[in-house]
PDB file of C-alpha atoms in Angstrom:
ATOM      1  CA  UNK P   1     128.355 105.778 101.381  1.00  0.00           C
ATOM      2  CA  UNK P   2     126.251 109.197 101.482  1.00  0.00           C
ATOM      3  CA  UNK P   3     122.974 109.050 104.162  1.00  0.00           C
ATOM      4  CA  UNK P   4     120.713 111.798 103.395  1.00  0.00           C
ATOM      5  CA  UNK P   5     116.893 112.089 105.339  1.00  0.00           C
ATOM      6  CA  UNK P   6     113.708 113.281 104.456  1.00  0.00           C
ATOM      7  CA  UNK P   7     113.079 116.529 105.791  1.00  0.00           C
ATOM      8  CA  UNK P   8     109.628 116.070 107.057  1.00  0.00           C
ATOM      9  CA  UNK P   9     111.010 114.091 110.164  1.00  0.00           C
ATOM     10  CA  UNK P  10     114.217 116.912 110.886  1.00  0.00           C
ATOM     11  CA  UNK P  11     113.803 119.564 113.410  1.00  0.00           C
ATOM     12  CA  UNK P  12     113.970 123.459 112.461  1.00  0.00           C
ATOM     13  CA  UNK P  13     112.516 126.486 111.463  1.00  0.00           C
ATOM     14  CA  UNK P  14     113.718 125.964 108.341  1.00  0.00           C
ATOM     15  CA  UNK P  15     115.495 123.912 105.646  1.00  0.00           C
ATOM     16  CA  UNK P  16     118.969 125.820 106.691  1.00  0.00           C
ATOM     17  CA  UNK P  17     118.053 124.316 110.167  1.00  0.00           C
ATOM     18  CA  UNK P  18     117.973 121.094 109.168  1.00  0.00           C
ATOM     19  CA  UNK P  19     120.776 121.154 107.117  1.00  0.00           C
ATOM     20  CA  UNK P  20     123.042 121.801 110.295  1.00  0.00           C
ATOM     21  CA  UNK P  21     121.069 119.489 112.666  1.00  0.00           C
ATOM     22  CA  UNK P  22     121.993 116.763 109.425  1.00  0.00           C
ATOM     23  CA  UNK P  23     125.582 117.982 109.539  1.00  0.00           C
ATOM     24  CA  UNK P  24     125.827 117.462 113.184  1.00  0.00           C
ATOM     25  CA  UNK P  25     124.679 113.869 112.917  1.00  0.00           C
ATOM     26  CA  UNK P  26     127.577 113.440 110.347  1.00  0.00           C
ATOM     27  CA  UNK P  27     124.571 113.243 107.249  1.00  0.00           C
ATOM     28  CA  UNK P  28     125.363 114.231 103.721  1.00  0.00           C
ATOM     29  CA  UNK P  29     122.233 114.879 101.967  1.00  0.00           C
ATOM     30  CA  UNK P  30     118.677 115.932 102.400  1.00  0.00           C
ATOM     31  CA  UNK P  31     115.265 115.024 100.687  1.00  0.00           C
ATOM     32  CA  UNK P  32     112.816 117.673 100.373  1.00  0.00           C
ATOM     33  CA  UNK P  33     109.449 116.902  99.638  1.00  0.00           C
ATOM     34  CA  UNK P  34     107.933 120.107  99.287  1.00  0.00           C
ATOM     35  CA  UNK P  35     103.766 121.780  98.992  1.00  0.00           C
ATOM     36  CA  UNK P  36     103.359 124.072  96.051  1.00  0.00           C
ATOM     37  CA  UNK P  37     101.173 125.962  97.159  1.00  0.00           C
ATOM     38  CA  UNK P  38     103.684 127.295 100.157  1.00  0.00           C
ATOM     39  CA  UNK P  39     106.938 126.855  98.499  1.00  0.00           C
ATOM     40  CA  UNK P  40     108.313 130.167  98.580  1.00  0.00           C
ATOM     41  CA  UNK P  41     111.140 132.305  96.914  1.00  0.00           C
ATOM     42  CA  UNK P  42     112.997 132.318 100.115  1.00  0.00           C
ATOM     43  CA  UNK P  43     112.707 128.623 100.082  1.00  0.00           C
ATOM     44  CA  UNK P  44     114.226 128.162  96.782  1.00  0.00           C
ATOM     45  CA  UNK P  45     117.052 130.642  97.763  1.00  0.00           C
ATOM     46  CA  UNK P  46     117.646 127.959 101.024  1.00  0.00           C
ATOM     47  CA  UNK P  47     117.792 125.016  98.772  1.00  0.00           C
ATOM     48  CA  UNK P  48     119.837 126.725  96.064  1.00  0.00           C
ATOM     49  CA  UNK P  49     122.396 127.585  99.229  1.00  0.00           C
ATOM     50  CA  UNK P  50     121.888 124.427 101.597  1.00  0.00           C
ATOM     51  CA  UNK P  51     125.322 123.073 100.362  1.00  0.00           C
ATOM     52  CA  UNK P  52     127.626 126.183 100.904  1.00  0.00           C
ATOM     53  CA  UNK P  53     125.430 127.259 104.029  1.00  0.00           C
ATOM     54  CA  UNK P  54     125.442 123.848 105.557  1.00  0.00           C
ATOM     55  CA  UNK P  55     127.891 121.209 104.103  1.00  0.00           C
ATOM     56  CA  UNK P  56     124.667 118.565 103.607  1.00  0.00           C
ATOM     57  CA  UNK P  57     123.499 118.667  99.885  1.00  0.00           C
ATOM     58  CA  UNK P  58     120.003 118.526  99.080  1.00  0.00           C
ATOM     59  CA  UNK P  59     119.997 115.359  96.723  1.00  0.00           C
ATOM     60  CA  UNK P  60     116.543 114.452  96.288  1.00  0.00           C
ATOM     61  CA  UNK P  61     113.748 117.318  95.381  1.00  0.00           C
ATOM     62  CA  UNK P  62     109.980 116.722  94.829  1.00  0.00           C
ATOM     63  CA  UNK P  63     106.906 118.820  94.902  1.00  0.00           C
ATOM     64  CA  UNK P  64     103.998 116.902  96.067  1.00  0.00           C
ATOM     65  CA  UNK P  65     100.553 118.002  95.649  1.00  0.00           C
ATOM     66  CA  UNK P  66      96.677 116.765  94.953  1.00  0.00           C
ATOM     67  CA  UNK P  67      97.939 115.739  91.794  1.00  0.00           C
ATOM     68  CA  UNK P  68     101.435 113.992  92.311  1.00  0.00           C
ATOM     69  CA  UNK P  69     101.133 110.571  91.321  1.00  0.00           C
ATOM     70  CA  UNK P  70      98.234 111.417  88.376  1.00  0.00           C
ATOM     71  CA  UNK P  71     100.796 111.312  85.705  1.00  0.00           C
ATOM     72  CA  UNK P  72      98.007 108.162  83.923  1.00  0.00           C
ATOM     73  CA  UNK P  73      94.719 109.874  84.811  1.00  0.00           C
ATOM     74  CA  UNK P  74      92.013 109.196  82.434  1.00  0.00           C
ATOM     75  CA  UNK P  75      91.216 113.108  82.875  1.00  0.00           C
ATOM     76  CA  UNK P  76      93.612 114.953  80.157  1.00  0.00           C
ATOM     77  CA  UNK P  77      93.534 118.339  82.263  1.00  0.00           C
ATOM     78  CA  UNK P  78      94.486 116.590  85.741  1.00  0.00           C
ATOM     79  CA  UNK P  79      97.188 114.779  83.790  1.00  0.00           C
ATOM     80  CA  UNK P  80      98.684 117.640  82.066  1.00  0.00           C
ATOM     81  CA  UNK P  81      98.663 119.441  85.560  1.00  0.00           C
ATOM     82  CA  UNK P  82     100.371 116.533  86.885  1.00  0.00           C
ATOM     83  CA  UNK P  83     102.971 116.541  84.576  1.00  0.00           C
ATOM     84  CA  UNK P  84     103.400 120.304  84.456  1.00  0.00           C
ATOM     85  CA  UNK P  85     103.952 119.583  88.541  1.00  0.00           C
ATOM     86  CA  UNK P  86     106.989 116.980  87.569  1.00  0.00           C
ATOM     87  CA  UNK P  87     108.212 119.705  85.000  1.00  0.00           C
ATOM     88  CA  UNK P  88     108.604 122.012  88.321  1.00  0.00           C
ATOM     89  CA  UNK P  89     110.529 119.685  90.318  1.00  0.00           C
ATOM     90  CA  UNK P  90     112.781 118.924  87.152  1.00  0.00           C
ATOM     91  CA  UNK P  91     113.474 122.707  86.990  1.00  0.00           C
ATOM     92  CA  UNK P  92     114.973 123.088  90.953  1.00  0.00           C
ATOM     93  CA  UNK P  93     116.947 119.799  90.219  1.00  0.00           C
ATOM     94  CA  UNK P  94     118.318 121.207  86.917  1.00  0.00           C
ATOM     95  CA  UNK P  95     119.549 124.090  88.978  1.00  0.00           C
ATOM     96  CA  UNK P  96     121.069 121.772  92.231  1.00  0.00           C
ATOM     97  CA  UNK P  97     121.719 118.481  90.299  1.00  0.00           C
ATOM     98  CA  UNK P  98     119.254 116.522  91.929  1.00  0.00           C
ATOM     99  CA  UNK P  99     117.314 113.308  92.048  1.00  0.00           C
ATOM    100  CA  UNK P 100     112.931 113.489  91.561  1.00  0.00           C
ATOM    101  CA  UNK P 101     111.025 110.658  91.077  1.00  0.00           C
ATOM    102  CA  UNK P 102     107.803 109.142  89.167  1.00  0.00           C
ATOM    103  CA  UNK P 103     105.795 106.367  89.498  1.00  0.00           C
ATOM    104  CA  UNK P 104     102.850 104.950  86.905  1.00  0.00           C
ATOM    105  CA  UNK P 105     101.012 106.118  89.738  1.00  0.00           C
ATOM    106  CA  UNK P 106     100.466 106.378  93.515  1.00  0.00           C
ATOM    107  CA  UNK P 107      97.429 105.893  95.617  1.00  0.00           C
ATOM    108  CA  UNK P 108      95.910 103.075  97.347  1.00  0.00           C
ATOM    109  CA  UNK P 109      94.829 100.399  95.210  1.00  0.00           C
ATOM    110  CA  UNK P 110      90.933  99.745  94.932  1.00  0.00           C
ATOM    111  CA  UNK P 111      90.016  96.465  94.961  1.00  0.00           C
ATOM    112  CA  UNK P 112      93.642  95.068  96.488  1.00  0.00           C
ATOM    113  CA  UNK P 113      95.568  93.433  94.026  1.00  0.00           C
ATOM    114  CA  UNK P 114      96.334  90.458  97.063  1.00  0.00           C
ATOM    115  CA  UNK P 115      96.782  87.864  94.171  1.00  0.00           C
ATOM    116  CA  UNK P 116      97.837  89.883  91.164  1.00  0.00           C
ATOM    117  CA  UNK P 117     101.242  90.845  91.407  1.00  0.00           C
ATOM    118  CA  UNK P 118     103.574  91.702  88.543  1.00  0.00           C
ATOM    119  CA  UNK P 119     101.010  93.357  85.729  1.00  0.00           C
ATOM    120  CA  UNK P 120     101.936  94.337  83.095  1.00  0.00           C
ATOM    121  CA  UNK P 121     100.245  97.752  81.352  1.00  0.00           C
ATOM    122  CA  UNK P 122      98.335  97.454  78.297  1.00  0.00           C
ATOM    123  CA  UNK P 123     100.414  98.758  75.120  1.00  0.00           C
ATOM    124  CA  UNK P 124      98.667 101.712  74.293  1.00  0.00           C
ATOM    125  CA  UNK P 125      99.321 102.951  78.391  1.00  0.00           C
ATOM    126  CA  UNK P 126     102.807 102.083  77.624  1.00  0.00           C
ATOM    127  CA  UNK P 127     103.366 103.829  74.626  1.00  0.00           C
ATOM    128  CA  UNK P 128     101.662 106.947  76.756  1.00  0.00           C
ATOM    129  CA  UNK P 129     103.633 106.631  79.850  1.00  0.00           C
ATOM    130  CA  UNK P 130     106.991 106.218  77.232  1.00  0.00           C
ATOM    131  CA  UNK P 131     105.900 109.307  76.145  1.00  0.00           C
ATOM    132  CA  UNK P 132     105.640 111.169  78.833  1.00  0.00           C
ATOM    133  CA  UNK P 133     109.277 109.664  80.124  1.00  0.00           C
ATOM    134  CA  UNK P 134     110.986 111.222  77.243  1.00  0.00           C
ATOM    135  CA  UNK P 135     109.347 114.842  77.722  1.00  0.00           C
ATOM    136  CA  UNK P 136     110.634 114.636  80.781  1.00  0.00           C
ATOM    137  CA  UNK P 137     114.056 113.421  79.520  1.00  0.00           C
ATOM    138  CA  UNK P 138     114.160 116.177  77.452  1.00  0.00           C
ATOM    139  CA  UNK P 139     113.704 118.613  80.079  1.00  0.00           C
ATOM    140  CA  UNK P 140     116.681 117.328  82.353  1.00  0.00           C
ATOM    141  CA  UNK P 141     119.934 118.868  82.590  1.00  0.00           C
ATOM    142  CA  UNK P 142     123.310 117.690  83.209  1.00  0.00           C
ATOM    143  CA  UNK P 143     123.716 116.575  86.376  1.00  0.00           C
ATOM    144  CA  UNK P 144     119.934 116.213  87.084  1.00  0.00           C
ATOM    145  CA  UNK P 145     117.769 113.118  86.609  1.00  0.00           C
ATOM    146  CA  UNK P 146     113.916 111.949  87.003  1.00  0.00           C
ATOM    147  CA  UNK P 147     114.021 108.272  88.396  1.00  0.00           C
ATOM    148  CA  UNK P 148     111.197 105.687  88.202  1.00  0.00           C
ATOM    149  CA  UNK P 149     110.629 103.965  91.390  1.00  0.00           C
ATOM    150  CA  UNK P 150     109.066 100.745  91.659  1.00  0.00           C
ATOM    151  CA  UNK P 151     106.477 100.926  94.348  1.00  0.00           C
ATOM    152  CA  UNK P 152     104.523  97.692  95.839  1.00  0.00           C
ATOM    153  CA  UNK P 153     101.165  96.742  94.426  1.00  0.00           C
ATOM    154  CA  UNK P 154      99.014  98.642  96.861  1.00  0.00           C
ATOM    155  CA  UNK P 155     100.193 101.456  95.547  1.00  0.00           C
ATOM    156  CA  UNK P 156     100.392 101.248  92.132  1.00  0.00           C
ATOM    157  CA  UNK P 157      99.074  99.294  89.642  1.00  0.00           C
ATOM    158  CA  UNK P 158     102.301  98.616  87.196  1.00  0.00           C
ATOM    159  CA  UNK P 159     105.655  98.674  87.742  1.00  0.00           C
ATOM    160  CA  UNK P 160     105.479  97.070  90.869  1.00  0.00           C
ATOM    161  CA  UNK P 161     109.190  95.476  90.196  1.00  0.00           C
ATOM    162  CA  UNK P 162     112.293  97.570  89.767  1.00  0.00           C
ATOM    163  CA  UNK P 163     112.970  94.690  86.685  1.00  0.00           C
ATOM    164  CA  UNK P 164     109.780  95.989  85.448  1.00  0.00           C
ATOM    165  CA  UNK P 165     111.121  99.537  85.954  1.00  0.00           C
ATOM    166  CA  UNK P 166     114.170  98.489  84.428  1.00  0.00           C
ATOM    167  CA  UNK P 167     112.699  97.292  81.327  1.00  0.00           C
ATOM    168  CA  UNK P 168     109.999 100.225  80.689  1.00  0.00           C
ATOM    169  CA  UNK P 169     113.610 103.032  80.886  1.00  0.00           C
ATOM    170  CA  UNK P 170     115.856 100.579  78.552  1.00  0.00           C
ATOM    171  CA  UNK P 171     112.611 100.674  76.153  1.00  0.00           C
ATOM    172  CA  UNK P 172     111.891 104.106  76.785  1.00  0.00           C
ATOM    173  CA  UNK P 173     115.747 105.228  75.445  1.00  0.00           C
ATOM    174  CA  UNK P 174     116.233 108.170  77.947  1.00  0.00           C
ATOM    175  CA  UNK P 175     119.285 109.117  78.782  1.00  0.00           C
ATOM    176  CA  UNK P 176     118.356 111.424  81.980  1.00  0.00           C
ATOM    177  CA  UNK P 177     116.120 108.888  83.142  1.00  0.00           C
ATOM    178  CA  UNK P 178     116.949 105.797  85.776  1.00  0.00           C
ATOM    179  CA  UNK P 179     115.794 103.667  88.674  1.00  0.00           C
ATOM    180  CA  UNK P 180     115.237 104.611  92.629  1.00  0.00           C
ATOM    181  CA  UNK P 181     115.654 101.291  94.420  1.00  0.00           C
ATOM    182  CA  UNK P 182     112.877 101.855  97.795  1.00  0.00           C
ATOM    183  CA  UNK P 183     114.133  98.933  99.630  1.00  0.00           C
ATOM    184  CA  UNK P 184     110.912  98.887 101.727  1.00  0.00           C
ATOM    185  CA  UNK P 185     108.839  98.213  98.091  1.00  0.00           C
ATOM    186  CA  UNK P 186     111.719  95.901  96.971  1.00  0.00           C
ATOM    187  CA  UNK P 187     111.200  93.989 100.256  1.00  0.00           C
ATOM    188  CA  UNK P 188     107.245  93.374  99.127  1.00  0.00           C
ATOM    189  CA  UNK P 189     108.053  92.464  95.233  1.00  0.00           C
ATOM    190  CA  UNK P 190     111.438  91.368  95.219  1.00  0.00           C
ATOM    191  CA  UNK P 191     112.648  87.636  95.090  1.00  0.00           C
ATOM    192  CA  UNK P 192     116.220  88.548  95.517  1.00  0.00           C
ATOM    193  CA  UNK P 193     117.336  91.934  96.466  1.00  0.00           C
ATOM    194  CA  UNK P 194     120.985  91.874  96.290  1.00  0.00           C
ATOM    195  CA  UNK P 195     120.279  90.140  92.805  1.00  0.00           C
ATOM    196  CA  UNK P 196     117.863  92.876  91.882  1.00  0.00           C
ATOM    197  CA  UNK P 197     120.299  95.323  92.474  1.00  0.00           C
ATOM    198  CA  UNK P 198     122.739  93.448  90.305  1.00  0.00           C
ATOM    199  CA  UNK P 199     120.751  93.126  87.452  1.00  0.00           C
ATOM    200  CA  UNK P 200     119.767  96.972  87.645  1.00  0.00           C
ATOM    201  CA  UNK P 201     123.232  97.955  88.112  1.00  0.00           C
ATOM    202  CA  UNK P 202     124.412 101.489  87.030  1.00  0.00           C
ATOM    203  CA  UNK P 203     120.423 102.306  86.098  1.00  0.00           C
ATOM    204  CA  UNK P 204     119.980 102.855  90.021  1.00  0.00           C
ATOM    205  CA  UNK P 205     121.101 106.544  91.077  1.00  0.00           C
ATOM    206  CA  UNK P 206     119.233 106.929  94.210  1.00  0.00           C
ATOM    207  CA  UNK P 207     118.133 104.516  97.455  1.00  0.00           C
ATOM    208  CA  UNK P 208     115.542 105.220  99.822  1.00  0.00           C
ATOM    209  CA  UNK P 209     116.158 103.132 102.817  1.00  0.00           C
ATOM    210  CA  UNK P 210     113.092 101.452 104.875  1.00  0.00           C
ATOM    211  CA  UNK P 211     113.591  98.176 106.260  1.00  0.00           C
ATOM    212  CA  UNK P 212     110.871  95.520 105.406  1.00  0.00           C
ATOM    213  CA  UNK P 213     108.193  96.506 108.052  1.00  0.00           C
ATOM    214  CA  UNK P 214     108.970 100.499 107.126  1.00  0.00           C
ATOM    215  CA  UNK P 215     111.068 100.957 110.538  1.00  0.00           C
ATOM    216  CA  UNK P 216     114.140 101.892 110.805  1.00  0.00           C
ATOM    217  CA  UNK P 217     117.367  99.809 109.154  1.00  0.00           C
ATOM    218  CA  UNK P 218     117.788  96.969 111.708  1.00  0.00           C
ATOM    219  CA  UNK P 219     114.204  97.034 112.821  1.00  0.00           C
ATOM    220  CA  UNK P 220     113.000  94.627 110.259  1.00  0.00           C
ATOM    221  CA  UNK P 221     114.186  91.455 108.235  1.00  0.00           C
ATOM    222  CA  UNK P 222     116.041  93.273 105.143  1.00  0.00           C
ATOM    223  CA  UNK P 223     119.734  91.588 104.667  1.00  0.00           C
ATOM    224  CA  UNK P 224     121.530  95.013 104.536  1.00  0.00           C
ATOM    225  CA  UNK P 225     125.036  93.694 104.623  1.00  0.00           C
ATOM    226  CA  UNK P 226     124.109  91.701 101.167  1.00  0.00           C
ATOM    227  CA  UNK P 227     122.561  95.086 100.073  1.00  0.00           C
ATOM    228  CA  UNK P 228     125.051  97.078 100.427  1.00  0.00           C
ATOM    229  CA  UNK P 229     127.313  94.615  99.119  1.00  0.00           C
ATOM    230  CA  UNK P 230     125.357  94.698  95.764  1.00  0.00           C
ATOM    231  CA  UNK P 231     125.367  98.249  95.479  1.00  0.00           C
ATOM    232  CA  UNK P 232     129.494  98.244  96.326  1.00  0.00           C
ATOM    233  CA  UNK P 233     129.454  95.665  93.190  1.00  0.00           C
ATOM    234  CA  UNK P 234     127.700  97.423  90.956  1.00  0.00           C
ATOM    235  CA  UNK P 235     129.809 101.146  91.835  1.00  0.00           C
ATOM    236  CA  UNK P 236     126.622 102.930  93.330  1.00  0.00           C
ATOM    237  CA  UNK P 237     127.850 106.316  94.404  1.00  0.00           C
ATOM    238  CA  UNK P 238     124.438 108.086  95.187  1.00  0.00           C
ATOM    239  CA  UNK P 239     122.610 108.900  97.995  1.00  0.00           C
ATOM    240  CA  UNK P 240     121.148 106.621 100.405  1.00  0.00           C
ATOM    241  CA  UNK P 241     117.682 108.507 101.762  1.00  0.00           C
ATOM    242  CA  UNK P 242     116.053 107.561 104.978  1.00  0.00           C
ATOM    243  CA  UNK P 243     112.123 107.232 104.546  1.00  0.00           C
ATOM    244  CA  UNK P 244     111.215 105.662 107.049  1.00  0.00           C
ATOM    245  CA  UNK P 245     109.610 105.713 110.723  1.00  0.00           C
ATOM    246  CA  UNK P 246     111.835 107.063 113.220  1.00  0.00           C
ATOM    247  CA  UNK P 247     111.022 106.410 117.094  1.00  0.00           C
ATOM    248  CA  UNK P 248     112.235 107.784 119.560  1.00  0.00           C
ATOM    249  CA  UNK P 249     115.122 110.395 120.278  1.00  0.00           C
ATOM    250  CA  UNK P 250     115.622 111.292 116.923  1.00  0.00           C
ATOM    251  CA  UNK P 251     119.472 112.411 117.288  1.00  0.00           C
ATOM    252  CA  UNK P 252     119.863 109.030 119.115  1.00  0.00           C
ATOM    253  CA  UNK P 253     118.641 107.308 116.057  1.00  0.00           C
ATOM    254  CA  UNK P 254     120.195 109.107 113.682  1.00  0.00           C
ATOM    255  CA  UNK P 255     123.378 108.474 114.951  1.00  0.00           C
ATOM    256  CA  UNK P 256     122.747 104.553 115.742  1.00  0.00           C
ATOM    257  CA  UNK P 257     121.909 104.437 111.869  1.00  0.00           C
ATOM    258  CA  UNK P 258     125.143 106.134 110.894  1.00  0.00           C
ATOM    259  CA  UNK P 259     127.033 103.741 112.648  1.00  0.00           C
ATOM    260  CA  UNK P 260     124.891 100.759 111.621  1.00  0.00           C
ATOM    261  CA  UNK P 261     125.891 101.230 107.976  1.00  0.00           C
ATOM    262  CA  UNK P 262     129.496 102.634 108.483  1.00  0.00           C
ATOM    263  CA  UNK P 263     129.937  99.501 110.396  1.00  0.00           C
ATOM    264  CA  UNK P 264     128.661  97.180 107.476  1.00  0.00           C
ATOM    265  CA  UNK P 265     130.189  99.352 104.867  1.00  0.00           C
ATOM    266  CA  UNK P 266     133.492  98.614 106.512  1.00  0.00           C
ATOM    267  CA  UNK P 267     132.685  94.762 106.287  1.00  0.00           C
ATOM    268  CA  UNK P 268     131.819  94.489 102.852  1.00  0.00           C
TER     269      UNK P 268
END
């Protein structure tokens, strides 16, 4: 089991910072989501030495921006900057051998899709989006990979599933290209996690952890014993990255999650 955490929530000046204040809570891996617009040489130069510097890997790396999550806009420009954008987080995990991510897309959903789960995209938006998962394939290196997450349906309009996910990467052929399983959007569109998880099997290379209200593992109703279990049975050996709401005394918490899964991992 590797914990990593975003590093939006983490204390520090810096990213070097907050690679020690992870090390101290006995973390091994970081998530950066990171602004273009300030993302600086110096910044690079942290993440490119957070490993040797700190002892926590940064495992996950994504630049956000106005456009993240535009990778299907009807406007050709915004999408090509959107998946120029992708292209930039590819290139920092090509150097670190890192996770990013993609979705179809992500922003609130307008009307809510309250009784229309499960859509499926039109072919011609499939054959587009297929596309646009193989340029990115091709720009991966060893070691790196771009992973589709399935996110719930008020964020997205397809791909709501990680089956769904599953199917689109399998069609798509990629070889640099897999699944993040956000157990806080599983919780929403999922059936059956632990089955999920099963049936996904060695597509999944990263977790974000969220329990089923977005709190903290053990705050909600997520079975994370038959979780973990699942991801034991199918030989997941990735990261497991906290996104999630954190209250109160953060070191406190940090630590009470540490033990929380070290404690199931050693029941499993």
């Amino acid at each position: 089991m590797k914990l990593a955490c975003t590093d939006s929530v983490l204390p520090g000046k810096s990213l070097t910072e907050k690679g020690h204040y992870l090390k101290e809570v006995g973390f091994d891996g970081m998530a950066v989501f990171a602004e273009p617009a300030l993302w600086t040489d110096k910044l690079t130069r942290e993440v490119l030495d957070m490993e040797k510097n700190t002892g926590v890997r940064v495992c996950e790396f994504v630049f956000m921006g106005d456009v993240y999550g535009h990778l299907m806009d009807k406007d050709a420009n915004i999408q090509r900057q959107a998946i120029n954008l992708y292209k930039e987080s590819i290139a920092m995990c090509n150097q670190i051998g890192a996770i990013t991510e993609m979705e179809y897309q992500y922003c609130p959903q307008n009307p809510l899709p309250l009784f229309e789960p499960y859509l499926k995209m039109p072919e011609d938006e499939k054959k587009i989006f297929i596309d646009i998962i193989r340029e990115f394939d091709s720009a991966l290196e060893e070691g790196a990979y771009m992973l589709i997450e399935g996110c719930n349906r008020y964020e997205t309009r397809y791909l709501n599933s990680l089956l769904d996910c599953k199917e689109i990467v399998q069609e798509a052929g990629a070889k640099r290209v897999g699944l993040l399983a956000d157990f806080f959007h599983m919780s929403i569109e999922e059936a059956d996690l632990p089955k999920t998880v099963e049936v996904c099997g060695n597509l999944i290379k990263h977790v974000h952890i969220g329990d089923s209200n977005r709190l903290a593992p053990g705050f909600g109703h997520t079975d994370w014993k038959s979780c973990m279990a699942a991801l034991k049975k199918v030989g997941f050996n990735g990261y497991m990255n906290l996104e999630c709401n954190l209250s109160g005394d953060l070191k406190a918490e940090l630590t009470r999650i540490k033990k929380y899964f070290t404690d199931i991992e050693a029941n499993i």
